[in-house]
Coordinates of N, CA, C and O in Angstrom, one line a residue:
M1 N 90.0 101.6 92.4 CA 90.8 102.8 91.9 C 91.9 103.7 93.0 O 90.1 103.9 94.1
E2 N 92.9 104.0 93.5 CA 93.6 104.3 94.4 C 92.6 106.0 94.5 O 92.8 106.7 93.5
Q3 N 92.7 106.2 95.5 CA 92.3 107.8 95.8 C 93.7 108.6 96.1 O 95.0 108.0 96.0
K4 N 93.8 109.9 95.3 CA 95.0 110.8 95.6 C 95.1 111.1 97.2 O 94.6 111.2 97.9
R5 N 96.1 111.0 97.8 CA 97.2 111.4 98.8 C 96.5 112.8 99.2 O 97.4 113.4 98.1
K6 N 96.3 113.2 100.2 CA 96.0 115.2 100.5 C 97.3 115.3 101.3 O 98.4 116.4 100.7
I7 N 98.5 114.9 101.8 CA 100.0 114.4 101.9 C 100.8 113.8 101.1 O 100.9 112.7 101.0
L8 N 101.5 114.4 100.5 CA 102.6 113.5 99.8 C 103.8 113.4 100.2 O 104.0 113.6 101.1
P9 N 104.6 112.5 99.6 CA 106.1 111.8 100.8 C 106.5 113.3 100.2 O 107.2 112.6 101.5
P10 N 107.2 113.8 99.8 CA 108.0 114.5 100.6 C 107.4 115.7 101.7 O 108.3 116.0 102.3
V11 N 106.5 115.7 101.9 CA 106.0 116.3 103.1 C 106.1 115.3 103.8 O 106.5 116.0 105.2
Y12 N 106.1 114.3 103.9 CA 106.3 113.5 105.2 C 107.8 113.1 105.7 O 108.0 113.0 106.7
L13 N 108.2 113.6 104.4 CA 109.9 113.1 104.7 C 110.2 114.6 105.1 O 111.1 114.5 105.9
L14 N 109.9 115.9 105.1 CA 110.1 116.7 105.8 C 109.7 116.8 107.3 O 110.1 117.5 108.1
L15 N 108.3 116.5 107.6 CA 108.2 116.0 108.8 C 109.1 115.1 109.7 O 109.2 115.1 110.9
T16 N 109.5 114.0 108.8 CA 110.6 113.1 109.6 C 111.4 114.2 110.2 O 111.8 113.5 111.2
L17 N 112.2 115.0 109.1 CA 113.2 115.7 109.1 C 113.6 116.5 110.6 O 113.9 116.1 111.7
A18 N 112.2 116.9 110.6 CA 111.8 117.9 111.8 C 111.3 117.4 113.0 O 112.0 117.5 114.0
S19 N 111.0 116.0 112.9 CA 110.7 115.2 114.4 C 112.0 114.8 114.7 O 112.0 114.4 116.1
M20 N 113.2 114.1 113.7 CA 114.6 113.9 113.7 C 115.2 114.9 115.0 O 116.1 115.2 116.0
A21 N 114.8 115.8 114.3 CA 116.2 117.4 115.3 C 115.3 117.1 116.0 O 116.0 117.5 117.5
A22 N 113.9 117.1 116.5 CA 113.4 117.8 117.7 C 113.6 116.6 118.5 O 114.0 116.7 119.8
L23 N 113.6 115.5 118.5 CA 113.7 114.5 119.5 C 115.5 114.1 119.4 O 116.3 114.2 120.7
H24 N 116.5 114.5 118.8 CA 117.3 114.7 119.0 C 117.7 116.0 119.8 O 118.3 116.0 120.7
Y25 N 117.6 117.3 119.4 CA 117.4 117.8 121.0 C 117.0 118.1 122.0 O 117.0 118.5 123.1
A26 N 116.1 117.4 122.1 CA 114.9 117.6 123.1 C 115.0 115.9 123.8 O 115.1 116.3 125.5
A27 N 115.4 114.9 123.2 CA 115.3 113.6 123.6 C 116.3 112.9 123.4 O 116.0 111.9 122.6
P28 N 117.8 113.2 123.3 CA 118.7 112.5 122.6 C 118.6 111.6 123.0 O 119.8 110.3 122.4
L29 N 118.5 110.7 124.4 CA 118.5 109.4 124.9 C 119.7 109.2 124.8 O 120.5 109.3 125.6
M30 N 120.7 108.0 123.5 CA 122.0 107.9 124.0 C 122.3 108.2 122.6 O 122.1 108.2 121.6
H31 N 124.1 108.9 123.0 CA 124.5 108.8 122.0 C 125.5 107.9 121.2 O 126.1 107.1 122.0
L32 N 125.1 107.3 119.9 CA 125.4 106.1 119.2 C 126.2 106.2 118.7 O 127.5 105.1 118.3
I33 N 126.8 107.1 117.6 CA 127.7 107.2 116.4 C 128.5 108.3 117.4 O 128.6 109.9 117.1
P34 N 129.7 108.3 117.3 CA 131.0 109.2 117.5 C 130.8 110.3 116.3 O 130.7 110.3 115.0
P35 N 130.9 111.8 116.7 CA 131.1 112.9 115.8 C 131.5 112.9 114.7 O 131.4 112.6 113.6
F36 N 132.9 112.2 114.7 CA 133.9 111.8 113.7 C 133.4 110.7 112.5 O 134.1 110.7 111.6
V37 N 132.6 109.8 113.2 CA 131.4 109.0 112.2 C 130.6 109.0 111.6 O 130.3 109.1 110.5
S38 N 130.1 110.2 111.7 CA 128.5 110.2 112.1 C 128.5 111.4 110.4 O 127.5 111.4 109.9
W39 N 129.7 112.2 110.4 CA 129.8 112.7 108.5 C 129.6 111.6 107.9 O 129.4 111.9 106.8
I40 N 129.5 110.3 107.7 CA 129.7 109.3 107.1 C 128.1 109.5 106.3 O 127.8 109.2 105.0
G41 N 127.3 110.1 107.4 CA 125.8 110.5 106.8 C 125.4 111.0 105.4 O 124.6 111.3 105.0
L42 N 126.6 112.3 105.8 CA 126.4 113.2 104.5 C 126.4 111.9 103.1 O 126.2 112.6 102.0
I43 N 127.3 111.3 102.8 CA 127.3 110.3 101.6 C 126.1 109.5 101.8 O 124.8 109.8 100.1
F44 N 125.0 109.5 102.5 CA 124.0 108.3 102.8 C 122.9 110.0 101.9 O 121.9 109.7 101.1
I45 N 123.2 110.9 102.9 CA 122.1 112.0 101.9 C 122.6 112.2 100.4 O 121.2 112.8 99.8
I46 N 123.7 112.9 100.5 CA 123.8 113.0 98.8 C 123.5 111.7 97.8 O 122.4 111.8 96.8
A47 N 123.7 110.7 98.4 CA 123.2 109.5 97.3 C 121.8 108.9 97.1 O 120.7 109.0 96.2
G48 N 120.9 109.5 98.8 CA 119.1 109.8 98.5 C 119.3 110.7 97.6 O 117.7 110.2 97.2
V49 N 119.1 111.8 97.5 CA 118.9 112.6 96.7 C 119.1 112.4 95.4 O 118.1 112.5 94.4
A50 N 120.3 112.0 95.1 CA 120.7 111.5 93.7 C 119.7 110.4 92.9 O 119.1 110.7 92.4
I51 N 119.7 109.5 94.0 CA 118.2 108.3 94.0 C 117.8 108.7 93.6 O 116.8 108.7 92.7
A52 N 116.7 109.7 94.3 CA 115.1 110.1 94.0 C 115.3 111.4 92.8 O 114.2 110.9 92.1
A53 N 116.5 112.1 92.8 CA 116.0 112.9 91.5 C 116.3 112.0 89.9 O 115.3 112.8 89.4
T54 N 116.9 111.1 89.9 CA 117.9 110.5 88.7 C 116.1 109.8 89.1 O 115.6 109.2 87.4
A55 N 115.4 109.1 90.1 CA 114.3 108.0 89.4 C 113.1 109.4 88.9 O 112.5 109.1 87.8
A56 N 113.4 110.3 89.4 CA 112.2 111.3 89.3 C 112.1 112.0 87.5 O 111.2 111.7 86.9
F57 N 113.5 112.0 87.3 CA 113.8 112.4 85.8 C 113.5 111.0 84.5 O 112.9 111.1 83.9
S58 N 113.3 109.9 84.9 CA 113.1 108.8 84.8 C 111.5 109.0 84.1 O 111.3 108.6 83.0
F59 N 110.8 109.5 85.1 CA 109.2 109.4 85.2 C 109.1 110.8 84.2 O 108.2 110.5 83.5
K60 N 109.8 111.5 84.3 CA 109.8 113.0 83.4 C 109.8 112.2 81.7 O 109.3 112.9 81.2
R61 N 111.5 112.1 82.1 CA 111.2 111.4 80.7 C 110.3 110.4 79.6 O 110.2 110.2 78.4
A62 N 109.7 109.5 81.0 CA 108.7 108.4 80.3 C 107.5 108.9 79.8 O 106.8 108.4 79.3
G63 N 107.2 110.4 80.4 CA 106.1 111.3 80.4 C 104.8 110.9 81.2 O 103.9 111.3 80.9
T64 N 105.5 110.3 82.3 CA 104.5 110.0 83.5 C 104.4 110.7 85.0 O 105.7 110.9 85.0
P65 N 103.4 110.8 85.6 CA 103.3 111.5 86.7 C 104.0 110.9 87.7 O 104.2 109.7 87.9
I66 N 104.8 112.2 88.3 CA 105.9 111.5 89.4 C 104.7 111.5 90.6 O 105.0 111.0 91.7
I67 N 103.6 112.1 91.1 CA 102.5 112.2 91.8 C 102.0 110.7 92.0 O 101.0 110.1 91.2
P68 N 102.0 110.3 92.9 CA 101.1 108.8 93.7 C 100.0 108.9 93.4 O 99.0 109.6 92.9
F69 N 99.5 108.1 92.6 CA 98.1 107.5 92.3 C 97.7 108.5 90.9 O 96.4 108.7 90.9
E70 N 98.0 109.2 90.2 CA 97.9 110.0 89.0 C 98.0 109.2 88.0 O 98.9 107.7 88.4
P71 N 96.6 108.8 87.5 CA 97.2 108.1 86.6 C 98.5 107.6 85.3 O 98.4 108.6 84.6
S72 N 98.8 106.6 85.8 CA 100.1 106.6 85.0 C 100.1 105.9 83.6 O 99.2 104.9 82.9
T73 N 100.9 106.7 82.9 CA 101.2 106.2 81.2 C 101.9 105.6 80.6 O 102.4 105.1 79.5
A74 N 103.0 105.2 81.4 CA 103.7 104.3 81.5 C 104.6 103.6 82.4 O 104.4 104.6 83.4
L75 N 104.9 102.4 82.2 CA 105.5 101.4 83.4 C 107.2 101.7 83.0 O 107.5 101.0 81.8
V76 N 107.7 102.7 84.3 CA 109.4 102.2 83.9 C 110.3 101.2 84.4 O 110.1 101.4 85.7
T77 N 110.9 100.7 84.0 CA 111.4 99.6 84.4 C 112.7 99.6 84.4 O 113.5 98.8 84.4
G78 N 113.3 100.9 83.1 CA 114.7 100.7 83.2 C 115.2 101.3 84.4 O 114.4 102.2 85.3
G79 N 116.9 101.9 83.7 CA 117.8 102.7 85.0 C 117.6 101.7 86.2 O 117.7 100.7 86.7
L80 N 117.7 103.2 87.5 CA 117.4 102.9 88.7 C 116.2 101.4 89.1 O 116.7 100.8 89.9
F81 N 114.8 101.5 88.0 CA 113.9 100.7 88.5 C 114.4 99.4 88.0 O 113.9 98.3 88.1
R82 N 115.3 99.0 87.0 CA 115.6 97.8 87.3 C 116.4 96.8 88.4 O 116.4 95.9 88.4
Y83 N 116.6 97.6 89.3 CA 117.1 97.4 90.8 C 115.9 97.5 91.8 O 116.2 96.5 93.1
T84 N 115.2 98.6 91.7 CA 114.2 98.4 92.8 C 113.0 99.1 92.2 O 112.6 100.0 91.3
R85 N 111.6 98.5 92.8 CA 110.9 99.3 92.2 C 110.6 100.9 92.8 O 109.3 101.5 92.5
N86 N 110.7 101.0 93.8 CA 110.3 102.3 94.8 C 112.3 103.3 94.6 O 112.1 103.9 96.3
P87 N 113.2 103.6 93.8 CA 113.8 104.4 94.1 C 113.9 105.4 94.7 O 114.3 106.0 95.7
M88 N 112.5 106.2 94.0 CA 112.4 107.8 95.2 C 111.9 107.6 96.7 O 112.7 107.8 97.1
Y89 N 111.1 106.2 97.2 CA 111.7 106.1 98.2 C 112.1 106.0 99.2 O 112.3 106.1 100.0
L90 N 112.9 104.8 98.1 CA 114.7 104.6 99.0 C 115.5 105.4 99.1 O 116.1 105.8 99.6
G91 N 115.3 106.3 97.6 CA 116.2 107.7 98.2 C 116.0 108.9 99.3 O 116.8 108.8 100.2
M92 N 114.9 108.8 100.0 CA 114.1 109.1 100.6 C 114.4 108.6 101.8 O 115.0 109.3 103.3
V93 N 114.5 107.2 102.4 CA 114.8 106.8 103.5 C 116.1 106.9 103.1 O 116.9 106.8 104.5
S94 N 117.3 106.7 102.0 CA 119.0 106.9 102.1 C 118.9 108.0 102.9 O 120.0 108.4 103.3
L95 N 118.4 109.0 102.9 CA 118.3 110.3 103.2 C 118.3 110.2 104.8 O 119.2 111.7 105.6
L96 N 117.0 110.4 105.4 CA 116.3 109.8 106.2 C 118.2 109.1 107.0 O 118.6 109.4 108.4
T97 N 118.4 108.0 106.6 CA 119.5 107.5 107.0 C 120.7 108.2 107.7 O 121.5 108.2 108.8
G98 N 120.8 108.9 106.2 CA 121.9 110.2 106.4 C 122.0 110.7 107.6 O 123.2 111.1 108.2
A99 N 120.9 111.4 107.8 CA 120.0 112.6 108.8 C 120.5 111.8 109.8 O 120.9 112.9 110.9
G100 N 120.2 110.2 109.9 CA 120.4 109.6 111.2 C 121.6 109.7 112.1 O 122.0 109.7 113.1
L101 N 122.5 109.6 111.0 CA 124.0 109.0 111.3 C 124.2 110.1 111.6 O 125.1 110.4 112.8
L102 N 123.7 111.2 111.1 CA 124.6 113.0 111.7 C 124.2 113.5 112.9 O 124.9 113.4 114.0
F103 N 123.4 112.9 113.0 CA 122.5 113.2 114.4 C 123.3 112.4 115.3 O 123.4 112.8 116.6
G104 N 123.7 111.2 115.1 CA 124.1 110.4 115.9 C 123.6 109.5 116.9 O 124.0 108.9 118.5
T105 N 122.3 110.1 117.5 CA 121.7 109.7 118.4 C 120.9 108.9 118.2 O 120.0 108.6 117.6
L106 N 120.3 108.0 119.4 CA 119.0 106.5 119.3 C 117.8 107.0 119.0 O 117.1 106.6 118.0
S107 N 117.3 108.1 119.5 CA 115.8 108.8 119.6 C 115.4 109.3 118.2 O 114.2 109.1 117.4
V108 N 116.6 109.5 117.2 CA 116.1 110.0 116.0 C 115.7 108.5 114.7 O 115.5 108.8 114.3
W109 N 116.0 107.5 115.6 CA 115.8 106.5 114.7 C 114.3 106.3 114.7 O 113.5 105.4 113.5
L110 N 113.2 106.5 115.7 CA 111.8 106.2 115.5 C 111.1 107.0 114.6 O 110.3 106.2 113.5
P111 N 111.6 108.3 114.3 CA 110.9 108.9 113.2 C 111.0 108.4 111.9 O 109.8 108.1 110.8
V112 N 112.1 107.6 112.1 CA 112.5 107.2 110.6 C 111.5 105.7 110.3 O 111.1 105.4 109.5
A113 N 111.4 105.0 111.5 CA 110.7 103.6 111.3 C 109.1 104.1 111.0 O 108.2 103.5 110.3
V114 N 108.7 105.1 111.6 CA 106.8 105.8 111.7 C 107.2 106.1 109.7 O 106.3 106.0 109.5
F115 N 108.1 106.8 109.6 CA 108.3 106.9 107.8 C 107.8 106.0 107.0 O 107.0 105.8 106.3
V116 N 108.6 105.3 107.1 CA 109.1 103.9 106.4 C 107.4 103.0 106.1 O 107.2 102.6 105.3
S117 N 106.5 103.1 107.7 CA 105.5 102.3 107.3 C 104.9 103.1 107.1 O 103.8 102.8 106.3
I118 N 104.1 104.3 106.7 CA 103.5 105.6 106.4 C 103.7 105.2 104.7 O 102.5 104.9 104.0
I119 N 105.1 105.4 104.1 CA 105.2 105.1 102.7 C 104.6 104.1 102.4 O 104.2 103.8 101.5
R120 N 105.0 102.7 103.1 CA 104.8 101.5 103.0 C 103.6 101.3 102.5 O 102.8 100.9 101.6
N121 N 102.4 101.7 103.5 CA 101.2 101.8 104.2 C 100.0 102.4 103.5 O 99.3 102.1 103.0
N122 N 100.4 104.0 103.1 CA 100.1 104.7 102.3 C 100.1 104.8 101.1 O 99.2 104.9 100.3
F123 N 101.2 104.0 100.7 CA 101.6 105.0 99.2 C 101.6 103.4 98.8 O 101.0 103.7 97.8
I124 N 103.1 102.6 99.2 CA 103.5 101.4 98.0 C 102.5 100.4 97.5 O 102.5 100.3 96.5
L125 N 102.0 100.2 98.7 CA 100.7 99.2 98.8 C 99.7 99.7 97.3 O 99.1 98.4 96.8
G126 N 99.4 100.8 98.0 CA 98.3 101.1 96.8 C 98.8 101.4 95.8 O 98.0 100.9 94.8
E127 N 99.7 102.0 95.2 CA 100.2 102.0 93.9 C 100.8 100.7 93.2 O 100.3 100.8 91.9
E128 N 101.0 99.6 94.3 CA 101.5 98.1 93.6 C 99.7 98.0 93.2 O 99.7 97.1 91.9
R129 N 98.8 97.9 93.6 CA 97.5 97.7 93.1 C 97.2 98.3 91.9 O 96.6 98.0 90.9
F130 N 97.3 99.8 92.1 CA 96.6 100.8 91.2 C 97.5 100.2 89.7 O 97.0 100.6 88.6
L131 N 98.9 100.1 90.2 CA 99.9 99.6 88.6 C 99.5 98.5 88.1 O 99.4 98.2 86.9
E132 N 99.2 97.7 89.2 CA 98.8 96.2 88.7 C 97.1 96.6 87.7 O 97.1 95.8 86.5
E133 N 96.3 97.2 87.9 CA 95.8 97.6 87.7 C 95.5 98.3 86.2 O 94.7 97.7 85.2
I134 N 96.2 99.3 86.2 CA 96.8 99.9 84.9 C 97.2 98.6 84.0 O 97.2 98.9 82.3
F135 N 98.9 97.9 84.1 CA 99.7 97.3 83.8 C 99.4 96.1 83.7 O 100.0 95.7 82.8
G136 N 98.7 95.4 84.5 CA 98.3 94.1 84.3 C 99.7 93.2 84.4 O 100.3 93.1 85.4
Q137 N 99.6 92.2 83.1 CA 100.5 90.9 83.8 C 102.0 91.7 83.2 O 102.9 91.3 83.9
Q138 N 101.9 92.9 82.8 CA 103.4 93.3 82.7 C 104.1 93.8 83.7 O 104.9 94.0 84.0
Y139 N 103.1 94.2 84.7 CA 103.7 95.2 86.0 C 103.6 93.9 87.0 O 105.1 93.6 87.8
I140 N 103.1 92.6 86.8 CA 103.4 91.7 87.8 C 104.5 90.9 87.1 O 105.4 90.7 88.4
N141 N 105.0 90.8 86.2 CA 106.3 90.1 85.5 C 107.1 91.4 86.3 O 108.0 90.8 87.0
Y142 N 107.0 92.2 85.9 CA 108.1 93.3 86.2 C 107.8 93.2 88.0 O 109.3 93.3 89.2
K143 N 107.2 93.0 88.9 CA 106.7 92.7 90.3 C 107.7 91.5 90.6 O 108.3 91.4 91.9
N144 N 107.4 90.5 90.0 CA 108.1 89.1 90.3 C 109.5 89.2 90.0 O 110.6 88.5 90.5
K145 N 109.7 90.1 89.4 CA 111.8 90.4 89.0 C 112.4 91.4 89.9 O 113.6 90.9 89.9
V146 N 111.5 92.5 90.1 CA 112.5 93.4 90.9 C 111.7 93.7 92.0 O 110.7 93.4 92.5
G147 N 112.5 93.7 93.5 CA 112.3 93.7 94.8 C 112.1 95.6 95.1 O 111.6 96.2 94.9
R148 N 110.7 95.2 96.1 CA 110.4 96.9 96.6 C 111.2 97.8 97.0 O 111.3 98.9 96.5
W149 N 112.3 97.2 97.7 CA 113.3 98.4 98.2 C 114.4 97.7 97.4 O 114.9 98.3 96.5
L150 N 114.7 96.6 97.5 CA 116.1 96.6 97.1 C 116.2 94.7 95.7 O 114.9 94.4 96.6

């Protein structure tokens, strides 16, 4: 059985955004994206928030906890979960991608890579084991049909 994590993904999201801003202003390295193009980042931010919120609502509607490693009561496979096993995390990465585009500098992408690594290693892999323990073959079948990210 997996342990609950003390720091939850939204905290890592906020720490990543803060790190991106700090690197952008303190060590911008190279400006990759011109300001008039960087506004495309807003589309990614809005999409990311919408994806994560829609997925969270799917959990609420199914009556299963949204907090990682709390005992799941339902395997959610409809809606966005037909296309990705992790739409909440995908939404967070989309939001960070949008912020990276808005900042437009090279240095801001390092925290995004660290965030993806932390989420994958500290949450997704454990959640996959946890869900397999709870739902068995039903989850394995779902996992074989739907990608981790897309």
